[in-house]
mmCIF file of C-alpha atoms in Angstrom:
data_model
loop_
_atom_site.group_PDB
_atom_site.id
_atom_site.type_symbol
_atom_site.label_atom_id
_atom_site.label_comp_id
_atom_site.label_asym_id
_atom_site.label_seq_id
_atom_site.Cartn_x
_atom_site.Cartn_y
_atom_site.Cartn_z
ATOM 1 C CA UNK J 175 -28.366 32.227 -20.250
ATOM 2 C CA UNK J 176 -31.878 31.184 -20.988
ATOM 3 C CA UNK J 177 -30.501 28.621 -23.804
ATOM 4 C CA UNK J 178 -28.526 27.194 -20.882
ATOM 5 C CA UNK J 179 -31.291 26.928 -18.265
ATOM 6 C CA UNK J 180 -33.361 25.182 -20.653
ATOM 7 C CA UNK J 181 -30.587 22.653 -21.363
ATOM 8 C CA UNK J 182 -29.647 22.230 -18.091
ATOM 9 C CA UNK J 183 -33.297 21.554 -16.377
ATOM 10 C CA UNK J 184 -34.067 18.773 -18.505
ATOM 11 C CA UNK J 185 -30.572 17.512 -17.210
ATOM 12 C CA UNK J 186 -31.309 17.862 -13.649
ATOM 13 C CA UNK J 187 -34.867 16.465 -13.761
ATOM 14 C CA UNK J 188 -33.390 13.613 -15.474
ATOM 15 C CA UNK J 189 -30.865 13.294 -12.971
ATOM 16 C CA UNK J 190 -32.978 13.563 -10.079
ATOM 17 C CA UNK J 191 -34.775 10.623 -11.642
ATOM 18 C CA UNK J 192 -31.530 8.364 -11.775
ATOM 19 C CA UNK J 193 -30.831 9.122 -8.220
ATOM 20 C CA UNK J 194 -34.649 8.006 -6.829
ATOM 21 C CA UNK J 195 -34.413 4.738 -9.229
ATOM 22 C CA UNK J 196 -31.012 3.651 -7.844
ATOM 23 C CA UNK J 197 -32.235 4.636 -4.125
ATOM 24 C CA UNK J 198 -34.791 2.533 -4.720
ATOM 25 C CA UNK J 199 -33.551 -0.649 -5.837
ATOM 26 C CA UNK J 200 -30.922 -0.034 -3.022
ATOM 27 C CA UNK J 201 -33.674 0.237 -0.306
ATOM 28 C CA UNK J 202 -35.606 -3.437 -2.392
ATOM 29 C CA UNK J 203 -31.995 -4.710 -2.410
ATOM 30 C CA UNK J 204 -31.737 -4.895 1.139
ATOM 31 C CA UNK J 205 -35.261 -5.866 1.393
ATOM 32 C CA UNK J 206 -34.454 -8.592 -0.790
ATOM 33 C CA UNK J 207 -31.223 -10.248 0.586
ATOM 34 C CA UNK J 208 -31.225 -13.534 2.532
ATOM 35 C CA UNK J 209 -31.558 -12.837 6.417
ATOM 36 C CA UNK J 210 -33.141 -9.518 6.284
ATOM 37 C CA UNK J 211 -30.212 -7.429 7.926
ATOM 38 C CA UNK J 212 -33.233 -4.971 9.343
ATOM 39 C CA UNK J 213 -34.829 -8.250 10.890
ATOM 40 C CA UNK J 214 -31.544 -9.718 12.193
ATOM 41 C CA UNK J 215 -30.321 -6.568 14.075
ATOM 42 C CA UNK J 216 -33.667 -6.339 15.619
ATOM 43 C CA UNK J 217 -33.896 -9.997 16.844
ATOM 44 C CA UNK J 218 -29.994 -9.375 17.852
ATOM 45 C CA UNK J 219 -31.152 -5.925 20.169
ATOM 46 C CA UNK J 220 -33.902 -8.146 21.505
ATOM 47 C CA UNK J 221 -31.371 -11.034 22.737
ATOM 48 C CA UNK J 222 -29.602 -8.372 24.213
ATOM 49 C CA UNK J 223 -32.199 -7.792 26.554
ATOM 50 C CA UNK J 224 -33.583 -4.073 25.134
ATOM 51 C CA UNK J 225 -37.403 -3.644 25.067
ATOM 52 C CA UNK J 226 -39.144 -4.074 21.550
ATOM 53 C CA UNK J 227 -39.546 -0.320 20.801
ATOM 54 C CA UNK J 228 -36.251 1.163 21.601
ATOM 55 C CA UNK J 229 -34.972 -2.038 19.604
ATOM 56 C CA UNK J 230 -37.143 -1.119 16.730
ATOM 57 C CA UNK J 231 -35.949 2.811 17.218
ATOM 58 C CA UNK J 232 -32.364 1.651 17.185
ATOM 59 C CA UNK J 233 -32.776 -0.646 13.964
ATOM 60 C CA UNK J 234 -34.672 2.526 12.602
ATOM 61 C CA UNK J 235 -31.798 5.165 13.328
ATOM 62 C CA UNK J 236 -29.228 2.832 11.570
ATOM 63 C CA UNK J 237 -31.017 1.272 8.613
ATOM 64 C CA UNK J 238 -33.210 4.521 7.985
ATOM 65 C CA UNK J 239 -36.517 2.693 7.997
ATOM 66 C CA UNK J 240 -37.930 -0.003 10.412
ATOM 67 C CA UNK J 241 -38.269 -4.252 9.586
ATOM 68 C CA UNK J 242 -41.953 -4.724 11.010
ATOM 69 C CA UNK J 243 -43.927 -1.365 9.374
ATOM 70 C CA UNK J 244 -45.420 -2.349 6.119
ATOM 71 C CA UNK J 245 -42.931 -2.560 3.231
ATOM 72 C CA UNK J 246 -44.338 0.826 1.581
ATOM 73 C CA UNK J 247 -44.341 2.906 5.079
ATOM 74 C CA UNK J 248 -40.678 2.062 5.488
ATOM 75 C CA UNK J 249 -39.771 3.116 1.909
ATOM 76 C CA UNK J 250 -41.732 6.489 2.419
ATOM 77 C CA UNK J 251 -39.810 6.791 5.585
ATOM 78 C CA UNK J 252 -36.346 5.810 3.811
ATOM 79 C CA UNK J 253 -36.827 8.088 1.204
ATOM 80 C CA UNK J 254 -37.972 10.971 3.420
ATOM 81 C CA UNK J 255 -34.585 10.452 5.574
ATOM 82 C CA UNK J 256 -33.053 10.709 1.874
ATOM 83 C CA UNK J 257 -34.448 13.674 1.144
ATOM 84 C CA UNK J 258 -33.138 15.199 4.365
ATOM 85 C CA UNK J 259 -29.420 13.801 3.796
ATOM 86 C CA UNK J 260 -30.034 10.898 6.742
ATOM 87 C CA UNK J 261 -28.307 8.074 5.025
ATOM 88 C CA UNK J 262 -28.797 5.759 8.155
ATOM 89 C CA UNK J 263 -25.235 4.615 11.021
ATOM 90 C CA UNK J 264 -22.644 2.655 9.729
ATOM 91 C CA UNK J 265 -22.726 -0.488 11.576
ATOM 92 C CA UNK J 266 -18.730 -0.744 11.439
ATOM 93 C CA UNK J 267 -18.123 1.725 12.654
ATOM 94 C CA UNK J 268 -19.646 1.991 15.636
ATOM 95 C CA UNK J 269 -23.245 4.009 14.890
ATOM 96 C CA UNK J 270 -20.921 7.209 13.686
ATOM 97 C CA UNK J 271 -23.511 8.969 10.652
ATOM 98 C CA UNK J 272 -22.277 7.659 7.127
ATOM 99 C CA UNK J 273 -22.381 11.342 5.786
ATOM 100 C CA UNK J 274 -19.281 11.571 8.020
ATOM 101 C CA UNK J 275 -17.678 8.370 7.242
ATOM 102 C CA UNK J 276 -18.164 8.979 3.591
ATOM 103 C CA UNK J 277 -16.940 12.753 3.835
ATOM 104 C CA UNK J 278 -14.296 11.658 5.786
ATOM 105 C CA UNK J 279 -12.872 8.869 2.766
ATOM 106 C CA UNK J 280 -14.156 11.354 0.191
ATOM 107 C CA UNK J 281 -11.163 13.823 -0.080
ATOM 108 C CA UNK J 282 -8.586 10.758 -0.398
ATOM 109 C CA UNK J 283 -10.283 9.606 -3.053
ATOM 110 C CA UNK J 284 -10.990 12.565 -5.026
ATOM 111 C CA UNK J 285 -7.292 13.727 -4.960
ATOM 112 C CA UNK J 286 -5.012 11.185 -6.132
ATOM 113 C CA UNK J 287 -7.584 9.367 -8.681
ATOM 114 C CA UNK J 288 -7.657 13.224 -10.310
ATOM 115 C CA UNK J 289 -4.407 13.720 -10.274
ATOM 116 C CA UNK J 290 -3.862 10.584 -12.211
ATOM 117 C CA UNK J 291 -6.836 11.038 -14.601
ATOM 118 C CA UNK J 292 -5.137 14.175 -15.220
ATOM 119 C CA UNK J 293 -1.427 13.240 -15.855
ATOM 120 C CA UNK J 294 -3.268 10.577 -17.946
ATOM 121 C CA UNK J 295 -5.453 12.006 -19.934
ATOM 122 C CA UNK J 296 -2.441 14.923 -20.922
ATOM 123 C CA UNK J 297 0.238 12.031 -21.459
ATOM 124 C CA UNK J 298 -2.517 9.919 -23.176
ATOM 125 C CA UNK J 299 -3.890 12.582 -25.771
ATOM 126 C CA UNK J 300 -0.441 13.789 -26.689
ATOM 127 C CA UNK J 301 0.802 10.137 -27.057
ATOM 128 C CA UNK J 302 -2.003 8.653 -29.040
ATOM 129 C CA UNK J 303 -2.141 12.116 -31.918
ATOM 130 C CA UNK J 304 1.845 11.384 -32.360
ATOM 131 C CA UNK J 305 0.932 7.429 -32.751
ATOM 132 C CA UNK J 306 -1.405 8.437 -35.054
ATOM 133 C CA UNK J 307 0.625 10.697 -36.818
ATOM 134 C CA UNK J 308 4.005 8.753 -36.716
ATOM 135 C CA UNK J 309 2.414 5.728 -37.079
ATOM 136 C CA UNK J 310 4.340 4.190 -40.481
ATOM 137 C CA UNK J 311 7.372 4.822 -37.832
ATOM 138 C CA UNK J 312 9.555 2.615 -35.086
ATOM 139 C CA UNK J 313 8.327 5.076 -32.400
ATOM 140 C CA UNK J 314 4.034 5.286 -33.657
ATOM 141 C CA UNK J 315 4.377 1.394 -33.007
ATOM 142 C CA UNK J 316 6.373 1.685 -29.778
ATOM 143 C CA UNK J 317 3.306 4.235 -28.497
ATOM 144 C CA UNK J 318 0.524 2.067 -29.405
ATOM 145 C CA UNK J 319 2.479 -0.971 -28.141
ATOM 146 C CA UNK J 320 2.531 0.982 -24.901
ATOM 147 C CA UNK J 321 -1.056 1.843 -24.624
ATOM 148 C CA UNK J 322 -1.958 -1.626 -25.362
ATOM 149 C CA UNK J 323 0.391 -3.318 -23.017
ATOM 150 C CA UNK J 324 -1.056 -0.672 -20.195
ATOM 151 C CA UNK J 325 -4.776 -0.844 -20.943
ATOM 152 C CA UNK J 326 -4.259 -5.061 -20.918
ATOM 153 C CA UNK J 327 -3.188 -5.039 -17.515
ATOM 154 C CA UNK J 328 -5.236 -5.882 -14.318
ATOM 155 C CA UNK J 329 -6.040 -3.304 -12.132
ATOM 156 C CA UNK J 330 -4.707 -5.142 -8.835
ATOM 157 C CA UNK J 331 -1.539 -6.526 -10.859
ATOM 158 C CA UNK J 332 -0.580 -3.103 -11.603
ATOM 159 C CA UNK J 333 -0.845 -1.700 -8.123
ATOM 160 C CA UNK J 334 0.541 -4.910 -6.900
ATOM 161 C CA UNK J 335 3.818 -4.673 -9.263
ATOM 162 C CA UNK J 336 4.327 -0.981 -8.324
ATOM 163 C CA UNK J 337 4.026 -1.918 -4.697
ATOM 164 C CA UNK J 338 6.253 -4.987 -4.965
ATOM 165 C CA UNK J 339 9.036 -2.487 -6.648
ATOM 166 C CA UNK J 340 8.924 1.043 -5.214
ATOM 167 C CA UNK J 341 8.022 0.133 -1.583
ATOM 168 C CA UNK J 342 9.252 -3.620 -0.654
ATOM 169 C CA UNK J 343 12.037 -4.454 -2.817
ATOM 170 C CA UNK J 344 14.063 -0.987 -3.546
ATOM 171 C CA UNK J 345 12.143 0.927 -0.316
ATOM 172 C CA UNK J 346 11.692 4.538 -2.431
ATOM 173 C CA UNK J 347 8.000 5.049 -1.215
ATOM 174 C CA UNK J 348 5.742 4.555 1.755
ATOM 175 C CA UNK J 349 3.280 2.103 1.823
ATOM 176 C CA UNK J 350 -0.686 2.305 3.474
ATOM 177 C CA UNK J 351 -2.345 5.207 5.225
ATOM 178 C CA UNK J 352 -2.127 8.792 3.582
ATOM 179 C CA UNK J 353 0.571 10.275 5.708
ATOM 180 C CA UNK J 354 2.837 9.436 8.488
ATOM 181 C CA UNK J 355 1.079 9.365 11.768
ATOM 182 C CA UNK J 356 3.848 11.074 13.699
ATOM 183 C CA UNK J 357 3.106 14.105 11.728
ATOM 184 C CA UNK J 358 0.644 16.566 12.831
ATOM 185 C CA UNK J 359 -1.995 17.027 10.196
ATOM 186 C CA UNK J 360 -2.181 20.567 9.127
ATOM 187 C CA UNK J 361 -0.868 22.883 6.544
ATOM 188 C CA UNK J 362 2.952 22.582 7.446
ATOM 189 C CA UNK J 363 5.600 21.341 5.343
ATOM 190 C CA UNK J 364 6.051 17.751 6.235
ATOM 191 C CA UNK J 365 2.840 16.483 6.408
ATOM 192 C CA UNK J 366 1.652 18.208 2.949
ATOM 193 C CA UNK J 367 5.073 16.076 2.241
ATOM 194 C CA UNK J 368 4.367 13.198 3.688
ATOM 195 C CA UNK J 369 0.798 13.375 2.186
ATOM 196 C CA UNK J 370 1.996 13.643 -1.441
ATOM 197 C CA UNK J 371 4.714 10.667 -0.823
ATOM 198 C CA UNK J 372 1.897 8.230 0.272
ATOM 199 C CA UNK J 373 -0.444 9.341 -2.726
ATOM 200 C CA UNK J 374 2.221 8.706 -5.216
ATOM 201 C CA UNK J 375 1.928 4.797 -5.656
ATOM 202 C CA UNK J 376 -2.104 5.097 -6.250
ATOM 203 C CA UNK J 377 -1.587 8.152 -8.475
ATOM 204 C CA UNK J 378 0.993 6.172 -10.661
ATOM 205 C CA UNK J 379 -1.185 2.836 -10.526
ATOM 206 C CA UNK J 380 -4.548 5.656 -11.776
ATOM 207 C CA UNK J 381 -2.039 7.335 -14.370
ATOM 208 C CA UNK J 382 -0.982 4.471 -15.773
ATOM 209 C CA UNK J 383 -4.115 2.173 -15.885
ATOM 210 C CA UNK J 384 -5.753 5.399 -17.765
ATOM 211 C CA UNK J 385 -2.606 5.767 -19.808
ATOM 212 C CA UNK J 386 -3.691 3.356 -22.394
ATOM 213 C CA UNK J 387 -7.162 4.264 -23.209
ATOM 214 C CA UNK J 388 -6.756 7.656 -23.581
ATOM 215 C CA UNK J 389 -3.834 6.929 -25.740
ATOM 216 C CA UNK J 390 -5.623 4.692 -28.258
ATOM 217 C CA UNK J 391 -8.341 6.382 -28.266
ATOM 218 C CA UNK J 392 -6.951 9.657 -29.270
ATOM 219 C CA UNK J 393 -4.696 7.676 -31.976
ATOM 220 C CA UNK J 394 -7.920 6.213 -33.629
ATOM 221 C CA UNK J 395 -9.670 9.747 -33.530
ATOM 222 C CA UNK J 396 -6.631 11.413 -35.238
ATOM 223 C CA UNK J 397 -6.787 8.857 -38.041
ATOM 224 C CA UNK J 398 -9.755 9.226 -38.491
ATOM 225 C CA UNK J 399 -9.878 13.045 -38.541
ATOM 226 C CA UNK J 400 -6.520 12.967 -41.287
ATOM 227 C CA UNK J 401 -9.344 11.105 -43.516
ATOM 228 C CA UNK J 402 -11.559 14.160 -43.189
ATOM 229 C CA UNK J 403 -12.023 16.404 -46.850
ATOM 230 C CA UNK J 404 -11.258 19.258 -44.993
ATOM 231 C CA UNK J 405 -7.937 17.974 -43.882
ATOM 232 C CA UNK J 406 -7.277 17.286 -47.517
ATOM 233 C CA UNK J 407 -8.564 20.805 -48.861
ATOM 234 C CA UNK J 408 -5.913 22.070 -46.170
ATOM 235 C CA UNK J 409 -2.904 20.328 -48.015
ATOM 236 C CA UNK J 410 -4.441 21.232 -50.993
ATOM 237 C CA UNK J 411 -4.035 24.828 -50.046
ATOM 238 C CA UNK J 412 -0.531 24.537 -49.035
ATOM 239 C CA UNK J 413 -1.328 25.140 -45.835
ATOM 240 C CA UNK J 414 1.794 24.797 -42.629
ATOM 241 C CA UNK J 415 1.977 21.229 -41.304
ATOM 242 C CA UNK J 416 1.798 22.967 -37.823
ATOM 243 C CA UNK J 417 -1.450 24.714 -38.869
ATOM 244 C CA UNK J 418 -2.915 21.409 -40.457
ATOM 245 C CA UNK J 419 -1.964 19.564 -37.116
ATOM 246 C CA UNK J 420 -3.562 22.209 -35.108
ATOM 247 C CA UNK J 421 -6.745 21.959 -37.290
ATOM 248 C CA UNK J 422 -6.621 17.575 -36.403
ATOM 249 C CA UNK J 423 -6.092 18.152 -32.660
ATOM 250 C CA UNK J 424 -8.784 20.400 -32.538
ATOM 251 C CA UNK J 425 -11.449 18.058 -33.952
ATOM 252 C CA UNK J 426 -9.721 14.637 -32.906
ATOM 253 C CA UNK J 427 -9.983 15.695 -29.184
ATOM 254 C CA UNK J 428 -13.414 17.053 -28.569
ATOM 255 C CA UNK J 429 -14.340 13.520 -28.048
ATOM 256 C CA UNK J 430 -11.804 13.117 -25.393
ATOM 257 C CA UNK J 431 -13.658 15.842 -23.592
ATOM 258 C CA UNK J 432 -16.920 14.126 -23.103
ATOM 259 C CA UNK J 433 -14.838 10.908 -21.961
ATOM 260 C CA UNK J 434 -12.711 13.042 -19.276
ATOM 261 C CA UNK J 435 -16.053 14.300 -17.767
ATOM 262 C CA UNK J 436 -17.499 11.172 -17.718
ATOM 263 C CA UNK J 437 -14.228 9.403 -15.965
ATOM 264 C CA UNK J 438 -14.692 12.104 -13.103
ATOM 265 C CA UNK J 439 -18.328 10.603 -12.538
ATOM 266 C CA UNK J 440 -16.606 7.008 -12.242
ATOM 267 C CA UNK J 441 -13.389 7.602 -10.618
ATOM 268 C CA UNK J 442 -15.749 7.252 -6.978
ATOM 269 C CA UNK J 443 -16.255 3.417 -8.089
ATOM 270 C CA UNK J 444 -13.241 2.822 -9.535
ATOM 271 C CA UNK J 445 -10.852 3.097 -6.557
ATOM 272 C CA UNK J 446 -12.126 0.318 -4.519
ATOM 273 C CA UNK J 447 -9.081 -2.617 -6.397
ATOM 274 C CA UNK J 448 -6.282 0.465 -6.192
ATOM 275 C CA UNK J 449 -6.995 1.793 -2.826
ATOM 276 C CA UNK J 450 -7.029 -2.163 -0.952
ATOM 277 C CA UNK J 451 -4.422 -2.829 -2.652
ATOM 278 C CA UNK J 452 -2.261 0.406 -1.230
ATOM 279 C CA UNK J 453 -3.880 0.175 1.996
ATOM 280 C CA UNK J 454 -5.163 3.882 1.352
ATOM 281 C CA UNK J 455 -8.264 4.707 3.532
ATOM 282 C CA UNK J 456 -10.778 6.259 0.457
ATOM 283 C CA UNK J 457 -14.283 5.812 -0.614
ATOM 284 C CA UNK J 458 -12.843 2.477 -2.424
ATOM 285 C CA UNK J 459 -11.534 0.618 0.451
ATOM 286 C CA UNK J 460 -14.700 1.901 3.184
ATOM 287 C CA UNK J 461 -16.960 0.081 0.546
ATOM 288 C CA UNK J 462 -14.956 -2.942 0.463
ATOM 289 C CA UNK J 463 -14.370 -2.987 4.225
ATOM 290 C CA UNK J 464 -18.445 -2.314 3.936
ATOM 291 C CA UNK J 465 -19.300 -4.978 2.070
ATOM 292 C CA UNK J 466 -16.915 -7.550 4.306
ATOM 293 C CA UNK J 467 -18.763 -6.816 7.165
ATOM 294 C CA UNK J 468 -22.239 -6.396 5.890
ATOM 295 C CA UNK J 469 -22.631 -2.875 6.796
ATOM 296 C CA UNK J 470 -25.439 -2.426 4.480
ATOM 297 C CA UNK J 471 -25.784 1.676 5.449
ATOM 298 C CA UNK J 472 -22.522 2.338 4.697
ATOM 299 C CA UNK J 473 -22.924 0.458 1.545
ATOM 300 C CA UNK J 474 -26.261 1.866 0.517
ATOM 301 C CA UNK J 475 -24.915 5.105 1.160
ATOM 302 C CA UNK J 476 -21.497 4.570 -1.000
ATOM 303 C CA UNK J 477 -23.442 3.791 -4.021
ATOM 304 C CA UNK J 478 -26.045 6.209 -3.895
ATOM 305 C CA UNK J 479 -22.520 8.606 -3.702
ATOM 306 C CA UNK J 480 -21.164 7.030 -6.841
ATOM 307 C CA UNK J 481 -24.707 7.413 -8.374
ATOM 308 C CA UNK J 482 -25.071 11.131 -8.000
ATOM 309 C CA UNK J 483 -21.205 11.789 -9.233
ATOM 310 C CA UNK J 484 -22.139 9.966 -12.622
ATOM 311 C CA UNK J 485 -25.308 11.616 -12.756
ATOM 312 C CA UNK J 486 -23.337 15.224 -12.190
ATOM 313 C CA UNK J 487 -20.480 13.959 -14.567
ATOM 314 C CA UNK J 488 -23.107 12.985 -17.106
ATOM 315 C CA UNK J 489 -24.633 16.485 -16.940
ATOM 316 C CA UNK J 490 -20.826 18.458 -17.135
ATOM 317 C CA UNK J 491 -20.379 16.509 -19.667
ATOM 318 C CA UNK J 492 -23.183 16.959 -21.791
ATOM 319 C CA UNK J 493 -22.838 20.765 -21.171
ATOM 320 C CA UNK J 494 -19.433 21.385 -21.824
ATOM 321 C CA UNK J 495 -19.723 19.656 -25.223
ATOM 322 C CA UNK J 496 -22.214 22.612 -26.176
ATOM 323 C CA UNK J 497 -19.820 24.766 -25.324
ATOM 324 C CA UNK J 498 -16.650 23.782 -27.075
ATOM 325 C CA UNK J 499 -18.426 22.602 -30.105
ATOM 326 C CA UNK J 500 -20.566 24.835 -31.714
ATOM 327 C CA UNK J 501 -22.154 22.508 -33.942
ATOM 328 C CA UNK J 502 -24.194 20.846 -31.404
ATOM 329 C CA UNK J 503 -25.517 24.477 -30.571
ATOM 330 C CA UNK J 504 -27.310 24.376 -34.007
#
């Protein structure tokens, strides 16, 4: 337990560190861009006929700092409201907190970009060891052909194809929004239903753009593992197949490990192509709907999100490789 504290705080502190540098080129960023949005908002309250302070308390409650304090007094008081999880109003959506916008999208993200990281990563793995094992065969170069064709393709071509086919020309799936809004959301049968029918287009388009990767991946770490002396010792020794394949897998995939924790950490920024493209309301499509209308809390607060889940899948990841191999333990 102690071993793992003293692992893990070096982690965190290192962490913590990531999260203040990308806050604070977020809160220069804004600083930075043409028109200061702070400074715009403000004159805009002022046209509007509200007296200077309450327009300066408004501009203050959305942006989290504000426009005409000096520059440092409105970073201490952006990173203060940081500190206390104030990440400012969205400006899109009507002065509603972005905590609640983003916890809101959150969920819709997290669930159908893991479920297809998943299915990926199991059909991947298992595809790419029997590529690499097959691989003198017809079906070793139909696998790899697959994983290249797949890994080649465009986000936003893929989603559109699947879209084109499954929803507009042979009508199998529904398209946009993550359930039908007739339903009553709750745990009953037809919404849960209806939930997992409008999930299945993004899941497939996740699956399938992952496919690829993990499958050539795995197929080059198997091939290189069956060049290992230990793998020859083990034919040497007459050993099963079955136990010499076990013996590959185990080695060839402890890389994959450290790449599936890290994919967690970057499935937040990854969904913003997949989920405009299907309509589906996640993290991915508030940020671009953010960045379309300038809403620079809501953005701010989106990629400090995506920071901290790299950060945390950085960490995982770097833990759980001490765990399942014990050579790094040494």
């Amino acid at each position: 337990m102690k071993t793992l504290i003293r692992r893990l705080l070096p982690k965190l502190a290192a962490g913590l560190v990531m999260i203040w540098a990308v806050a604070s080129f977020t809160f220069f960023l804004v600083h930075a861009l043409p028109g200061n949005p702070g400074d715009a908002a403000y004159e805009n309250y002022i046209l509007a006929g509200m007296p200077p302070e309450q327009a300066q308390a408004k501009v203050a409650s959305i942006y989290g700092f504000t426009s005409h304090d000096p520059l440092l007094a409105q970073y201490r008081g952006y990173i203060w409201r940081l500190l206390h999880g104030d990440l400012g109003q969205s400006i899109s959506y009507s002065g509603v907190p972005v905590t609640h916008v983003l916890r809101a999208a959150a969920p819709w993200t997290i669930f159908p970009a893991l479920a297809g990281l998943i299915i990926a990563f199991l059909v991947g793995t298992s595809g790419g060891a029997l590529a690499a094992v097959k691989r003198s065969s017809r079906w070793g170069g139909v696998l790899s052909m697959s994983g290249s064709f797949f890994a080649g393709i465009p986000a936003f071509v893929l989603a559109l194809v699947l879209a084109f086919l499954f929803h507009t020309e042979w009508n199998l799936l529904p398209y946009g929004d993550t359930s039908d809004v007739t339903l009553t959301p709750g745990f009953n049968g037809p919404y849960i239903a209806s939930v997992i029918q409008h999930a299945v287009l993004p899941v497939a388009t996740y699956a399938l753009l992952a496919y690829g990767g993990w499958l050539l991946t795995m197929k080059s770490s198997v091939i290189s593992v069956l060049g290992d002396d230990f793998i020859l010792a083990a034919e040497l020794r007459g050993l099963h197949p079955r136990t010499r394949m076990r013996y590959v897998s185990r080695n060839a995939i402890l890389p994959m490990f450290t790449m599936f924790a890290l994919s967690i950490g970057y499935l937040l920024g990854g969904s913003v192509l997949v989920e405009n493209v299907f309509d589906y309301p996640g993290l991915g499509n508030v940020l671009f709907q953010a960045i379309g209308a300038r809403d620079y809390p809501l953005m701010s607060g989106a990629f400090l999100l995506i920071t901290v889940a790299i950060v945390l899948a950085n960490i995982v990841a770097d833990l759980l490789y001490t765990v399942i191999d014990p050579r790094v333990r040494r």
